[in-house]
JSON list of C-alpha atoms in Angstrom, two decimals:
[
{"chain": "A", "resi": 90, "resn": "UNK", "atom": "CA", "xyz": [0.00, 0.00, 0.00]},
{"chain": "A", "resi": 91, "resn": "UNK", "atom": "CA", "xyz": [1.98, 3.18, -1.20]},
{"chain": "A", "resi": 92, "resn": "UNK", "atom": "CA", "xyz": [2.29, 5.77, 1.61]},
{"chain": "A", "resi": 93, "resn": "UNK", "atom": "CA", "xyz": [1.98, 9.69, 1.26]},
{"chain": "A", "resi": 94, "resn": "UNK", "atom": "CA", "xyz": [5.12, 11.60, -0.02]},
{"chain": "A", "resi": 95, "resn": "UNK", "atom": "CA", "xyz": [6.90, 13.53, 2.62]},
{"chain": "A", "resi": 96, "resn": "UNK", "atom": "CA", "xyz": [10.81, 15.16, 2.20]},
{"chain": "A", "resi": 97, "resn": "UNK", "atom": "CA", "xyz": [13.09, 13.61, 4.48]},
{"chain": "A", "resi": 98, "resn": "UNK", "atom": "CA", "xyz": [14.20, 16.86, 6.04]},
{"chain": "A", "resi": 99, "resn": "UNK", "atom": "CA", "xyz": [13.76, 20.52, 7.02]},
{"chain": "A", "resi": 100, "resn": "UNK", "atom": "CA", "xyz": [16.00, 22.93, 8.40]},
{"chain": "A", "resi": 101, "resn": "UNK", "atom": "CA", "xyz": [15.25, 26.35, 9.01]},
{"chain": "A", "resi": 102, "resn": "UNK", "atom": "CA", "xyz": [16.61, 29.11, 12.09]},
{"chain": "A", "resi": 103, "resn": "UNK", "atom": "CA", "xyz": [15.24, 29.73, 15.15]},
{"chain": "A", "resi": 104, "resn": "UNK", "atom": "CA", "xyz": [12.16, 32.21, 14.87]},
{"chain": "A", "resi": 105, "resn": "UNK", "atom": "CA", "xyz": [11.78, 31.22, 11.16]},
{"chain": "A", "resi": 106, "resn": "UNK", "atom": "CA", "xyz": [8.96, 30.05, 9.20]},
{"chain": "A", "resi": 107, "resn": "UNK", "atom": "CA", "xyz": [8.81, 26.46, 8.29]},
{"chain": "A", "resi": 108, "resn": "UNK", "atom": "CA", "xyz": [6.04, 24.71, 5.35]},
{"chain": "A", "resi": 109, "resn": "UNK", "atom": "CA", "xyz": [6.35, 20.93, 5.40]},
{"chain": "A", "resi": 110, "resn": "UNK", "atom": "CA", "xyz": [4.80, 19.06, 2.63]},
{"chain": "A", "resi": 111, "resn": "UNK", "atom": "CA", "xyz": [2.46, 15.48, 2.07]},
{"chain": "A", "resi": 112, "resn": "UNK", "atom": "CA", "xyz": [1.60, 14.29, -1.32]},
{"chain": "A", "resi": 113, "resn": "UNK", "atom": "CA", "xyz": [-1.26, 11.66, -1.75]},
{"chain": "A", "resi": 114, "resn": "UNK", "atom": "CA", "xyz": [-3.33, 11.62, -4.52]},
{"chain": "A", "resi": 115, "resn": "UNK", "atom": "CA", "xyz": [-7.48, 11.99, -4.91]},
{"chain": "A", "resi": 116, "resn": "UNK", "atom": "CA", "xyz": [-8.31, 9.40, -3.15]},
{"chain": "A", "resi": 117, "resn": "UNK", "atom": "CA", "xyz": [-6.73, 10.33, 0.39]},
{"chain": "A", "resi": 118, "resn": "UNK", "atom": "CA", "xyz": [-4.72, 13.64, 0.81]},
{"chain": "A", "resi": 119, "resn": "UNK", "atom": "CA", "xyz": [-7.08, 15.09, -2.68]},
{"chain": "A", "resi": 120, "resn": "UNK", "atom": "CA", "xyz": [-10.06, 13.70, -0.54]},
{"chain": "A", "resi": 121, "resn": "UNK", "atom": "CA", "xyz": [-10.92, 14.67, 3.00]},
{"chain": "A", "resi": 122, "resn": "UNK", "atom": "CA", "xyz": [-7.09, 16.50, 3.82]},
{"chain": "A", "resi": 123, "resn": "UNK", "atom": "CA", "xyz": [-4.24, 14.89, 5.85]},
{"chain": "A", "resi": 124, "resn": "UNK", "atom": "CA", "xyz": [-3.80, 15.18, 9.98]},
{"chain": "A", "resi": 125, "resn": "UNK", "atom": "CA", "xyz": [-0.36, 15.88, 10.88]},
{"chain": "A", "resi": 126, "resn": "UNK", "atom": "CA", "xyz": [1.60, 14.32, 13.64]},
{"chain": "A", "resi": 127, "resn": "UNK", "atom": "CA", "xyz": [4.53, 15.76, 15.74]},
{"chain": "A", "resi": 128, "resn": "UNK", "atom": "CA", "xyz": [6.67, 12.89, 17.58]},
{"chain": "A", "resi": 129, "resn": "UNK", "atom": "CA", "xyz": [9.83, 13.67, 19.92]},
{"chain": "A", "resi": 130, "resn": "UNK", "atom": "CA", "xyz": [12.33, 11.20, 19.97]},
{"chain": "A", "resi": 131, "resn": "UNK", "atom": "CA", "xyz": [11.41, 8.45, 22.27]},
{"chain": "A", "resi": 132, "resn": "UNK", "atom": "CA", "xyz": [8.02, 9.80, 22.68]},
{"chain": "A", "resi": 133, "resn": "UNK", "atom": "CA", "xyz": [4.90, 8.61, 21.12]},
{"chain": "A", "resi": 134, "resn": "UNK", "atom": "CA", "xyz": [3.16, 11.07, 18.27]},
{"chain": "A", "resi": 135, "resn": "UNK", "atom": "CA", "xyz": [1.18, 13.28, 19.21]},
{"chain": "A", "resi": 136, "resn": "UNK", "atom": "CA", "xyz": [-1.88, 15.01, 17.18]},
{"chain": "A", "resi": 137, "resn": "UNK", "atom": "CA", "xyz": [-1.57, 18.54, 15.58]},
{"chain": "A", "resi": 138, "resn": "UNK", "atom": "CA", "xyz": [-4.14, 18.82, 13.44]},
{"chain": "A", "resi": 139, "resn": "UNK", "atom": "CA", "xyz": [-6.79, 17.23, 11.55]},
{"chain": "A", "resi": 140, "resn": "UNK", "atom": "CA", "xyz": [-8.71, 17.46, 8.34]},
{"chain": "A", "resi": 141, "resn": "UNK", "atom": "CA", "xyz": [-6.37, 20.36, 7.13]},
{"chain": "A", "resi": 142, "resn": "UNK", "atom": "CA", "xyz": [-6.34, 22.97, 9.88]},
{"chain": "A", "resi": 143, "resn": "UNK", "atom": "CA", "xyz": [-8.58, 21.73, 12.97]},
{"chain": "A", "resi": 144, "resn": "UNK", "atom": "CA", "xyz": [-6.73, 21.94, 15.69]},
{"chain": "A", "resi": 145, "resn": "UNK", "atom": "CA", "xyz": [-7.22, 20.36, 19.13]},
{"chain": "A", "resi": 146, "resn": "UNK", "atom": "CA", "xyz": [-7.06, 22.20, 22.49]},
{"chain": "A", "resi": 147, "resn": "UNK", "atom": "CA", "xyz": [-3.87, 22.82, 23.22]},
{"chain": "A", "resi": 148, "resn": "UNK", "atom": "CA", "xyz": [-2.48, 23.33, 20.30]},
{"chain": "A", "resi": 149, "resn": "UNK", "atom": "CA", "xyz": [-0.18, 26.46, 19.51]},
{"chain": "A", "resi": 150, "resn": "UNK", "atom": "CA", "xyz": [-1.66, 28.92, 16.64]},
{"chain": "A", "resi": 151, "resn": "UNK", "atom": "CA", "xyz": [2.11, 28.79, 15.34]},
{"chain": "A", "resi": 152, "resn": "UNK", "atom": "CA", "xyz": [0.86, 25.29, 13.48]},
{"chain": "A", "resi": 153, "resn": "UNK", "atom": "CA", "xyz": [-1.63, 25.32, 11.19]},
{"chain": "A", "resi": 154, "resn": "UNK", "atom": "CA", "xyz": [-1.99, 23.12, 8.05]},
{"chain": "A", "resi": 155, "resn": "UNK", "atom": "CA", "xyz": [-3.80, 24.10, 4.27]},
{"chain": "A", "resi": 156, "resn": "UNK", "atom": "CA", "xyz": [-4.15, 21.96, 1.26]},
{"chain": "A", "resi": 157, "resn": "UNK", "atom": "CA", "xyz": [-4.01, 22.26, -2.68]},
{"chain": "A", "resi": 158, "resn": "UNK", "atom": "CA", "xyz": [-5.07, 19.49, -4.34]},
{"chain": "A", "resi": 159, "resn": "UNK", "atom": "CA", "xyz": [-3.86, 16.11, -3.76]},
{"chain": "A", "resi": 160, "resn": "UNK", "atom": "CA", "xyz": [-0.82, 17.90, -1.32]},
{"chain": "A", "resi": 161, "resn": "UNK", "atom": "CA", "xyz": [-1.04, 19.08, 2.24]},
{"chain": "A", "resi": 162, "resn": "UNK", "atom": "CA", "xyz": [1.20, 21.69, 4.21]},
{"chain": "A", "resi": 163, "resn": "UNK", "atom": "CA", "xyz": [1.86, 22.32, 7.77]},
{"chain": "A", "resi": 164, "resn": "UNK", "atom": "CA", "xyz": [3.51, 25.75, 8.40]},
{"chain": "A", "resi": 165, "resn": "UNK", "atom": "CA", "xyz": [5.08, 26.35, 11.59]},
{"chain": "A", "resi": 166, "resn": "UNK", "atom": "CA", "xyz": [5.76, 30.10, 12.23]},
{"chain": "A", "resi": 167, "resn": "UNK", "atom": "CA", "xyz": [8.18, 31.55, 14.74]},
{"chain": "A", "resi": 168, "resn": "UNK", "atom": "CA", "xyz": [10.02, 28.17, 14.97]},
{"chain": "A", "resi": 169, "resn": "UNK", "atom": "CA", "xyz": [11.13, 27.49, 18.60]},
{"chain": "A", "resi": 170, "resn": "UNK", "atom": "CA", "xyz": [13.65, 24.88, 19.73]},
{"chain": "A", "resi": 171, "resn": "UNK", "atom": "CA", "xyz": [11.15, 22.13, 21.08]},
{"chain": "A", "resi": 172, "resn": "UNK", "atom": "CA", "xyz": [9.76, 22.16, 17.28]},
{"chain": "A", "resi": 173, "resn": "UNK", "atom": "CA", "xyz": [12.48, 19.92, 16.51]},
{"chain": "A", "resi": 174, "resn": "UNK", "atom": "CA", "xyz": [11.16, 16.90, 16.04]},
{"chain": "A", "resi": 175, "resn": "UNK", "atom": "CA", "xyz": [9.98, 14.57, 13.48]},
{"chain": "A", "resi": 176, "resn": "UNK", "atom": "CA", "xyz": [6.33, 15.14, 11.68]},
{"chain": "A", "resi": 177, "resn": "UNK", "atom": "CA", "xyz": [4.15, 12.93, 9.89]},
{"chain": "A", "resi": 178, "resn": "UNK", "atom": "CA", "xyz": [1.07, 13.07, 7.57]},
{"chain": "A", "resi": 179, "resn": "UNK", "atom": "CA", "xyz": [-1.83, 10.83, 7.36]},
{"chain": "A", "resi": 180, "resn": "UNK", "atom": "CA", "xyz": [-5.01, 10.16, 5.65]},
{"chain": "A", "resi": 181, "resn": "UNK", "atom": "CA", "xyz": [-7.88, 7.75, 5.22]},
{"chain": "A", "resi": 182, "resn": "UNK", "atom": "CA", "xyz": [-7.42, 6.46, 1.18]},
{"chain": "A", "resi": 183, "resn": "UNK", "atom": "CA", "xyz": [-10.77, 5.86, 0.22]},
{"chain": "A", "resi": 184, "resn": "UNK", "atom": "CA", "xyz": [-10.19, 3.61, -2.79]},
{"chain": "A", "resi": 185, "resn": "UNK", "atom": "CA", "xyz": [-7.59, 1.60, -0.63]},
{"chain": "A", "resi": 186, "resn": "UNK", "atom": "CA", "xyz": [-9.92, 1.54, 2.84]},
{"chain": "A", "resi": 187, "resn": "UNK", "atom": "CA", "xyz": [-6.70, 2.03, 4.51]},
{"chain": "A", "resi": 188, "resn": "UNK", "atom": "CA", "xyz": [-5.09, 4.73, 6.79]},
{"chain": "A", "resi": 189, "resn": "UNK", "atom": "CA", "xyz": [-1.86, 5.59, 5.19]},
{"chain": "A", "resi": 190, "resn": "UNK", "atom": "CA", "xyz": [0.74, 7.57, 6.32]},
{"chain": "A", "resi": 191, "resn": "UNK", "atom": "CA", "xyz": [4.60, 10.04, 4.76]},
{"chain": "A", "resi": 192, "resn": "UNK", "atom": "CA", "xyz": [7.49, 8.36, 5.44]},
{"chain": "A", "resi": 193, "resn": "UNK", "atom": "CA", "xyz": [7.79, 11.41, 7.85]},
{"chain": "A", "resi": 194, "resn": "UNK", "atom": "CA", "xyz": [9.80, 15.13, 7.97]},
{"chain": "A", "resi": 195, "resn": "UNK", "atom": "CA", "xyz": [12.27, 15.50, 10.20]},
{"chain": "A", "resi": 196, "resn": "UNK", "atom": "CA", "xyz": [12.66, 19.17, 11.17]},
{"chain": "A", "resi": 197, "resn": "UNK", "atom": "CA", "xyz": [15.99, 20.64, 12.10]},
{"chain": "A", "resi": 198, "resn": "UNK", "atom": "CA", "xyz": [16.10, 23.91, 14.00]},
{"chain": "A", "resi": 199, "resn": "UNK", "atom": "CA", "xyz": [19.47, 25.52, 13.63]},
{"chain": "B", "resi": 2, "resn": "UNK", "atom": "CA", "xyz": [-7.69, 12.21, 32.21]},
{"chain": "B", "resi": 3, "resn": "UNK", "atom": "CA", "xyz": [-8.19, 10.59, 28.86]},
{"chain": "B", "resi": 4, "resn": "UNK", "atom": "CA", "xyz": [-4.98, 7.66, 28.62]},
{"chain": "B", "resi": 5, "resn": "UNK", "atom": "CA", "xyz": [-4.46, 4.59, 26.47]},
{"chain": "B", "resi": 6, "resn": "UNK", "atom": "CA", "xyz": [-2.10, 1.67, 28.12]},
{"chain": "B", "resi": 7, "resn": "UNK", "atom": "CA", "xyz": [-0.51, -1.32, 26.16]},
{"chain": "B", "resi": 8, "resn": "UNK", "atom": "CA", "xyz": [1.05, -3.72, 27.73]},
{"chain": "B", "resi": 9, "resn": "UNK", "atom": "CA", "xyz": [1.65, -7.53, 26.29]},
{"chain": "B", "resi": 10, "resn": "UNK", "atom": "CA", "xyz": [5.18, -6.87, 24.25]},
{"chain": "B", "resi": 11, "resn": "UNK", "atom": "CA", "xyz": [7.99, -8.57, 24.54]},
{"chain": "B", "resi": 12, "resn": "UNK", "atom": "CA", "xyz": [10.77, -10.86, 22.75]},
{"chain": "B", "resi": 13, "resn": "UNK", "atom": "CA", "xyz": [9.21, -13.49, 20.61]},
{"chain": "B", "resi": 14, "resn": "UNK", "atom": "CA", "xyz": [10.76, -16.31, 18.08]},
{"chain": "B", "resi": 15, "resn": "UNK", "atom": "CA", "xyz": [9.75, -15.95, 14.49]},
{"chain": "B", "resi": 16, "resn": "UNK", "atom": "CA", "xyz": [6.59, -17.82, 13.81]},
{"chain": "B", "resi": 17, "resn": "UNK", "atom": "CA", "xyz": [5.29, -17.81, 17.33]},
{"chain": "B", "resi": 18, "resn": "UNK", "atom": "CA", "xyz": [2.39, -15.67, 18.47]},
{"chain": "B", "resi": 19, "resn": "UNK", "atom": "CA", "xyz": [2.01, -12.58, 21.00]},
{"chain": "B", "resi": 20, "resn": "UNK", "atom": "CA", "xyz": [-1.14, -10.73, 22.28]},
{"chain": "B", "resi": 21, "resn": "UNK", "atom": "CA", "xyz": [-0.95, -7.03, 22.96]},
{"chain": "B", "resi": 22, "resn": "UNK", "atom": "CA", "xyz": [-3.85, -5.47, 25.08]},
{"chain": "B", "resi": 23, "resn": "UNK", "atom": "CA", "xyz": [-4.88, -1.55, 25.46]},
{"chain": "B", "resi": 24, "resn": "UNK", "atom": "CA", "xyz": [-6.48, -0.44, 27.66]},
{"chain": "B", "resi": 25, "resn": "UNK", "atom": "CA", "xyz": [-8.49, 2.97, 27.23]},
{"chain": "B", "resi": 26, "resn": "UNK", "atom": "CA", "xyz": [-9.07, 5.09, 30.80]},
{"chain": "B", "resi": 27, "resn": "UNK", "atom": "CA", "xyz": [-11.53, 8.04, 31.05]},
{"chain": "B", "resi": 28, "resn": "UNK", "atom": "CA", "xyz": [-13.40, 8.20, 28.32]},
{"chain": "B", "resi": 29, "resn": "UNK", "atom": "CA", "xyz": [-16.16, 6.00, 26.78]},
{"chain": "B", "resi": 30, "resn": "UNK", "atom": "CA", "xyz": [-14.45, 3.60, 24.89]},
{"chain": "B", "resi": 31, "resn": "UNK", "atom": "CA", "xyz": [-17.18, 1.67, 23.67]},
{"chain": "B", "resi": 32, "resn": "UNK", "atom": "CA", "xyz": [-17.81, 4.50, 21.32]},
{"chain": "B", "resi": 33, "resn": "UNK", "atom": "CA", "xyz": [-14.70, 5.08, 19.53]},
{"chain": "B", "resi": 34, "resn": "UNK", "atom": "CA", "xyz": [-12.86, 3.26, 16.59]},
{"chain": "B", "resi": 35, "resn": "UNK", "atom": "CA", "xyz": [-9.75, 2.35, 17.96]},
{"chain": "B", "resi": 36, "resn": "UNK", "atom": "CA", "xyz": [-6.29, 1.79, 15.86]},
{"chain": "B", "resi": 37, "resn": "UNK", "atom": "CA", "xyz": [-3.21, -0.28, 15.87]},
{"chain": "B", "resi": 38, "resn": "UNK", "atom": "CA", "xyz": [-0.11, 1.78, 14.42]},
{"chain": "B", "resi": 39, "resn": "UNK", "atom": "CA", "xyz": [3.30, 1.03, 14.50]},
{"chain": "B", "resi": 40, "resn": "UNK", "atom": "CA", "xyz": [6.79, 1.92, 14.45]},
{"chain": "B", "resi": 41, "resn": "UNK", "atom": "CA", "xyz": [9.78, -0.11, 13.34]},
{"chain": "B", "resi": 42, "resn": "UNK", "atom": "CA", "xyz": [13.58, 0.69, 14.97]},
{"chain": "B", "resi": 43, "resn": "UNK", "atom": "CA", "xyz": [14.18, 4.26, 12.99]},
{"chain": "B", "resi": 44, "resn": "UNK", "atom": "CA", "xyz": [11.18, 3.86, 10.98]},
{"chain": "B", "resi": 45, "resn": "UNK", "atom": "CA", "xyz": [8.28, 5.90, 10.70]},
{"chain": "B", "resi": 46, "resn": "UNK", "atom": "CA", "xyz": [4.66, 5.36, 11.59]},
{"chain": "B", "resi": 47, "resn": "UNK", "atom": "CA", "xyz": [2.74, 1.92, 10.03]},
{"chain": "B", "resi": 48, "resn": "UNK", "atom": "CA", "xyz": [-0.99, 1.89, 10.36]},
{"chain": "B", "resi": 49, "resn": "UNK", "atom": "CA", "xyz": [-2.09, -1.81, 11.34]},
{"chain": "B", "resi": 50, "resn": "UNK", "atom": "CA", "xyz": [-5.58, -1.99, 11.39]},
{"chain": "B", "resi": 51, "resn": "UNK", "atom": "CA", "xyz": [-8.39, -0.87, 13.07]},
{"chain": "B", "resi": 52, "resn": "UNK", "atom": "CA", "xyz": [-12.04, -2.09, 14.95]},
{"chain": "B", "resi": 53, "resn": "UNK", "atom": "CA", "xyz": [-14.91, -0.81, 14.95]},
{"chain": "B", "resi": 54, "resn": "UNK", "atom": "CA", "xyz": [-16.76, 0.97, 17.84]},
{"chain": "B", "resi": 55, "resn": "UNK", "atom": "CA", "xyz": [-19.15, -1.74, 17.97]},
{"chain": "B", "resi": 56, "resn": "UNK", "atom": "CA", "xyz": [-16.98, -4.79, 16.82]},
{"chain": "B", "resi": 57, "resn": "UNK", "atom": "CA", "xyz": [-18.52, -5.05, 13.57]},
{"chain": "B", "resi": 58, "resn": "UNK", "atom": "CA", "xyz": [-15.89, -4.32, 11.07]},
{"chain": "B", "resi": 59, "resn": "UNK", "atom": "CA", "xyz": [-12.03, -4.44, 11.31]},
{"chain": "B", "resi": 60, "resn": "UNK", "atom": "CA", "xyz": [-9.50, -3.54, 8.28]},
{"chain": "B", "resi": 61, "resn": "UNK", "atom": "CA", "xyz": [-5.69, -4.29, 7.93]},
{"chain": "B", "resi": 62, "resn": "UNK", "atom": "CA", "xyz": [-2.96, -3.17, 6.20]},
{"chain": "B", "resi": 63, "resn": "UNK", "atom": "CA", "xyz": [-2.10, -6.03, 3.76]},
{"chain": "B", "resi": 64, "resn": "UNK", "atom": "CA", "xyz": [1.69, -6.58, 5.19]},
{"chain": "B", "resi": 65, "resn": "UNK", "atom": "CA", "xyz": [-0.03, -8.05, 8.28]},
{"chain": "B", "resi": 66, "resn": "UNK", "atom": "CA", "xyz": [-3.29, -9.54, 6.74]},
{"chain": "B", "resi": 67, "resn": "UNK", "atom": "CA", "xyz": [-3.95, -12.91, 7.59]},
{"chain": "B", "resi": 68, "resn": "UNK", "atom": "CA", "xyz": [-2.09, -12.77, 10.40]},
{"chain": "B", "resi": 69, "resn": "UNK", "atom": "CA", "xyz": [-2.94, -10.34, 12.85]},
{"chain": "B", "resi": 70, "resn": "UNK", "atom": "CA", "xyz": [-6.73, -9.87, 13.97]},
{"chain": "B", "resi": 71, "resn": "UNK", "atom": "CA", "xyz": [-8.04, -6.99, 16.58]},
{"chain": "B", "resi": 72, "resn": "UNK", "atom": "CA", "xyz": [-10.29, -7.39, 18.72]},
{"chain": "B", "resi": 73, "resn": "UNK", "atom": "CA", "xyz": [-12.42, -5.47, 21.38]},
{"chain": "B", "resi": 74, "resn": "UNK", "atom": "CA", "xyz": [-14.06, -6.34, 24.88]},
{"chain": "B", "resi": 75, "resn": "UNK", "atom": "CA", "xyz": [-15.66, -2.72, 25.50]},
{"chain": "B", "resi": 76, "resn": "UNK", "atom": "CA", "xyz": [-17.01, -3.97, 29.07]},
{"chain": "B", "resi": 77, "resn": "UNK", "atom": "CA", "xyz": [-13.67, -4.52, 30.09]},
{"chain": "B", "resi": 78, "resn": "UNK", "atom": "CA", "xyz": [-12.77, -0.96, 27.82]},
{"chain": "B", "resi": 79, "resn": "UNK", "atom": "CA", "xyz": [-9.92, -2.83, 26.50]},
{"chain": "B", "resi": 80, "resn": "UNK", "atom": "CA", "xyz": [-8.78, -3.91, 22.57]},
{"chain": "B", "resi": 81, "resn": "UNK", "atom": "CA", "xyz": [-6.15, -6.72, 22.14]},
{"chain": "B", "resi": 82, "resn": "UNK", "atom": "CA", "xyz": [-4.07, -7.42, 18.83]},
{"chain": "B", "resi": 83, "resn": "UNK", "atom": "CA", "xyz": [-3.42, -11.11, 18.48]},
{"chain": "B", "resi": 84, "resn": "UNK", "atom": "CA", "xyz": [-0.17, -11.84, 16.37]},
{"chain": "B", "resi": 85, "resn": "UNK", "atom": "CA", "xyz": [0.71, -14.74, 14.80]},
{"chain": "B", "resi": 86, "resn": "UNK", "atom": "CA", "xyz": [3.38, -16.15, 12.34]},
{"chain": "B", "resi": 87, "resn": "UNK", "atom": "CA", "xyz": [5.26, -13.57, 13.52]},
{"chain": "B", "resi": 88, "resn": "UNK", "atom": "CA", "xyz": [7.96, -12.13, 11.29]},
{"chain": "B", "resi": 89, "resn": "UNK", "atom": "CA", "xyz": [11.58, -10.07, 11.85]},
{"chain": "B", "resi": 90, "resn": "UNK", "atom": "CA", "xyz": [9.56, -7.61, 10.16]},
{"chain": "B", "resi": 91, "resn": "UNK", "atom": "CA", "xyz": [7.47, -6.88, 12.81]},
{"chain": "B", "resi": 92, "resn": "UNK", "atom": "CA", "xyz": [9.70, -6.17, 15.12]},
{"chain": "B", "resi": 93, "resn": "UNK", "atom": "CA", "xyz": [8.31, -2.53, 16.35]},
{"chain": "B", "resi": 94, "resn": "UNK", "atom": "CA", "xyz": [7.05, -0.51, 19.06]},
{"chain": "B", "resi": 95, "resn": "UNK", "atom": "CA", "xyz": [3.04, -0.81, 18.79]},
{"chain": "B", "resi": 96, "resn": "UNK", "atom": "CA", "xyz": [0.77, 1.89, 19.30]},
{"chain": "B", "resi": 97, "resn": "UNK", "atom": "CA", "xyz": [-2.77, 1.92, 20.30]},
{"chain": "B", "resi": 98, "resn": "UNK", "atom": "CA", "xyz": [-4.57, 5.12, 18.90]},
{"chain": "B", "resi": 99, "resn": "UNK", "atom": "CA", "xyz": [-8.62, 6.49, 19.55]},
{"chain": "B", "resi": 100, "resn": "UNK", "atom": "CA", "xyz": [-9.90, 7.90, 16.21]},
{"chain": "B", "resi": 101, "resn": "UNK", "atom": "CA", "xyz": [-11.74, 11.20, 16.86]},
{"chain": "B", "resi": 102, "resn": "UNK", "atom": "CA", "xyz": [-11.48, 12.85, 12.84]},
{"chain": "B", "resi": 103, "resn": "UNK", "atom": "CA", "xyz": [-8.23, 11.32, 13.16]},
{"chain": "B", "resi": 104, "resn": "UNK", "atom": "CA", "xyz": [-5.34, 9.32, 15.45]},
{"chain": "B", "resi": 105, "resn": "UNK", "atom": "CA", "xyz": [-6.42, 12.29, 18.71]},
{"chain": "B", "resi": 106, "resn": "UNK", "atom": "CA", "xyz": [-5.08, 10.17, 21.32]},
{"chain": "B", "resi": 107, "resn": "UNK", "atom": "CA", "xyz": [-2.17, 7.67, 21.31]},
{"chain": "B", "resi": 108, "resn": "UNK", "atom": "CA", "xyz": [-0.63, 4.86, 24.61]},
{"chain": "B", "resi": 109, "resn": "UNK", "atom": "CA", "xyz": [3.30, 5.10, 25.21]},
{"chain": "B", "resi": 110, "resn": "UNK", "atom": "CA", "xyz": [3.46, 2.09, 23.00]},
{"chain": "B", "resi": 111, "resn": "UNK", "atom": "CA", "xyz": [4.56, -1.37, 23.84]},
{"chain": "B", "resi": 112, "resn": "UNK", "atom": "CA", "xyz": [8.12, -3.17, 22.23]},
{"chain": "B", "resi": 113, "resn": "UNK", "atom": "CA", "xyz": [8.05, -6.28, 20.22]},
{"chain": "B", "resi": 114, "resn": "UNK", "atom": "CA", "xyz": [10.95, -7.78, 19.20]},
{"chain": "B", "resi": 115, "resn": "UNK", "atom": "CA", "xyz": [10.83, -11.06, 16.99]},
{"chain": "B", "resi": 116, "resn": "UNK", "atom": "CA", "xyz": [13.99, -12.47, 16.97]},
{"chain": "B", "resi": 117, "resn": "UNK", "atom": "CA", "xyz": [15.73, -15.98, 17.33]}
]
């Protein structure tokens, strides 16, 4: 079951803006939008947003998530040091009836 | 305080079988769909499968199909993944995750290693 495309990496500076990117096609990403997942090392993932740009409680206004198409985008604004950390996309594939997932971002804050 | 616990994981020869359990705690787990994702060593995040609220359906992703089957005991708020013919492959930590538009809540995980 091919996965969502993320890029391997991200680096940007502290207090910078970073977009992350998930490619699927019509049938998941194109379809109802990806969620986004932030996971620390060691930790388990947790949930940034959902269906492009819901976000639970808790969540920091710095993260918030669009989509064009069949790709998604999670911009992080005013990049802080605990933002480093890995992030993954994910999306119900209708044609598959499968949750897929990106092979995961890791962002690097310099 | 909502809070998913798996236990159940350990080290396992290939082809035997393991059970993982999770456990959901403060919130009514009889009406969510609950998921099984995991995470090989460096690896990113696998979706497993998932049940139903109400133990009707259950999907899997086809690299464990055959194989694994969930299953729920909502009076006991608890969903188990039974493993069999188990592979190097599948060596991974195992997440439990509640489906609320998406994965909204996730356990610490639980380690299985299948090795000789």
């Amino acid at each position: 079951q091919a996965g969502l495309t993320q890029p391997p990496s991200v680096s940007k500076g502290l207090r910078q803006t970073a977009t992350l990117t998930c490619t699927g096609n019509s049938n998941n990403v194109g379809n109802q939008g990806a969620a986004w997942l932030q996971q620390h090392h060691g930790h388990p993932p947790k949930l940034l947003s959902y269906r492009n740009n819901n976000r639970p409680s808790g969540i920091s206004e710095r993260f918030s998530a669009s989509r064009s198409g069949n790709t998604a985008s999670l911009t992080i604004t005013g990049l802080q040091p605990d933002d480093e950390a890995d992030y993954y996309c994910s999306a119900w594939d209708r044609g598959l009836s499968v949750w897929v997932f990106g092979g995961g971002t890791k962002l690097t804050v310099l | 305080q909502v809070q998913l616990v798996e236990s159940g994981g350990g080290v396992v020869q290939p082809g035997r079988s393991l059970r993982l359990s999770c456990a959901g705690v403060g919130f009514t787990f009889s009406t969510y769909v609950m998921h099984w994702v995991r995470q090989g060593p460096g690896k990113g995040l696998e979706w497993v499968g998932f049940m139903s609220y109400d133990e009707r359906n259950d999907c899997y992703a086809d690299s464990v199909k055959g194989r694994f089957t969930i299953s729920r005991d909502n009076s006991k708020n608890t969903m188990y993944l039974q493993m069999n013919s188990l592979r190097a492959e599948d060596t991974a930590i195992y997440y439990c995750a509640r489906e609320s538009d998406a994965f909204d809540t996730w356990g610490q995980g639980t380690m299985v290693t299948v090795s000789s």
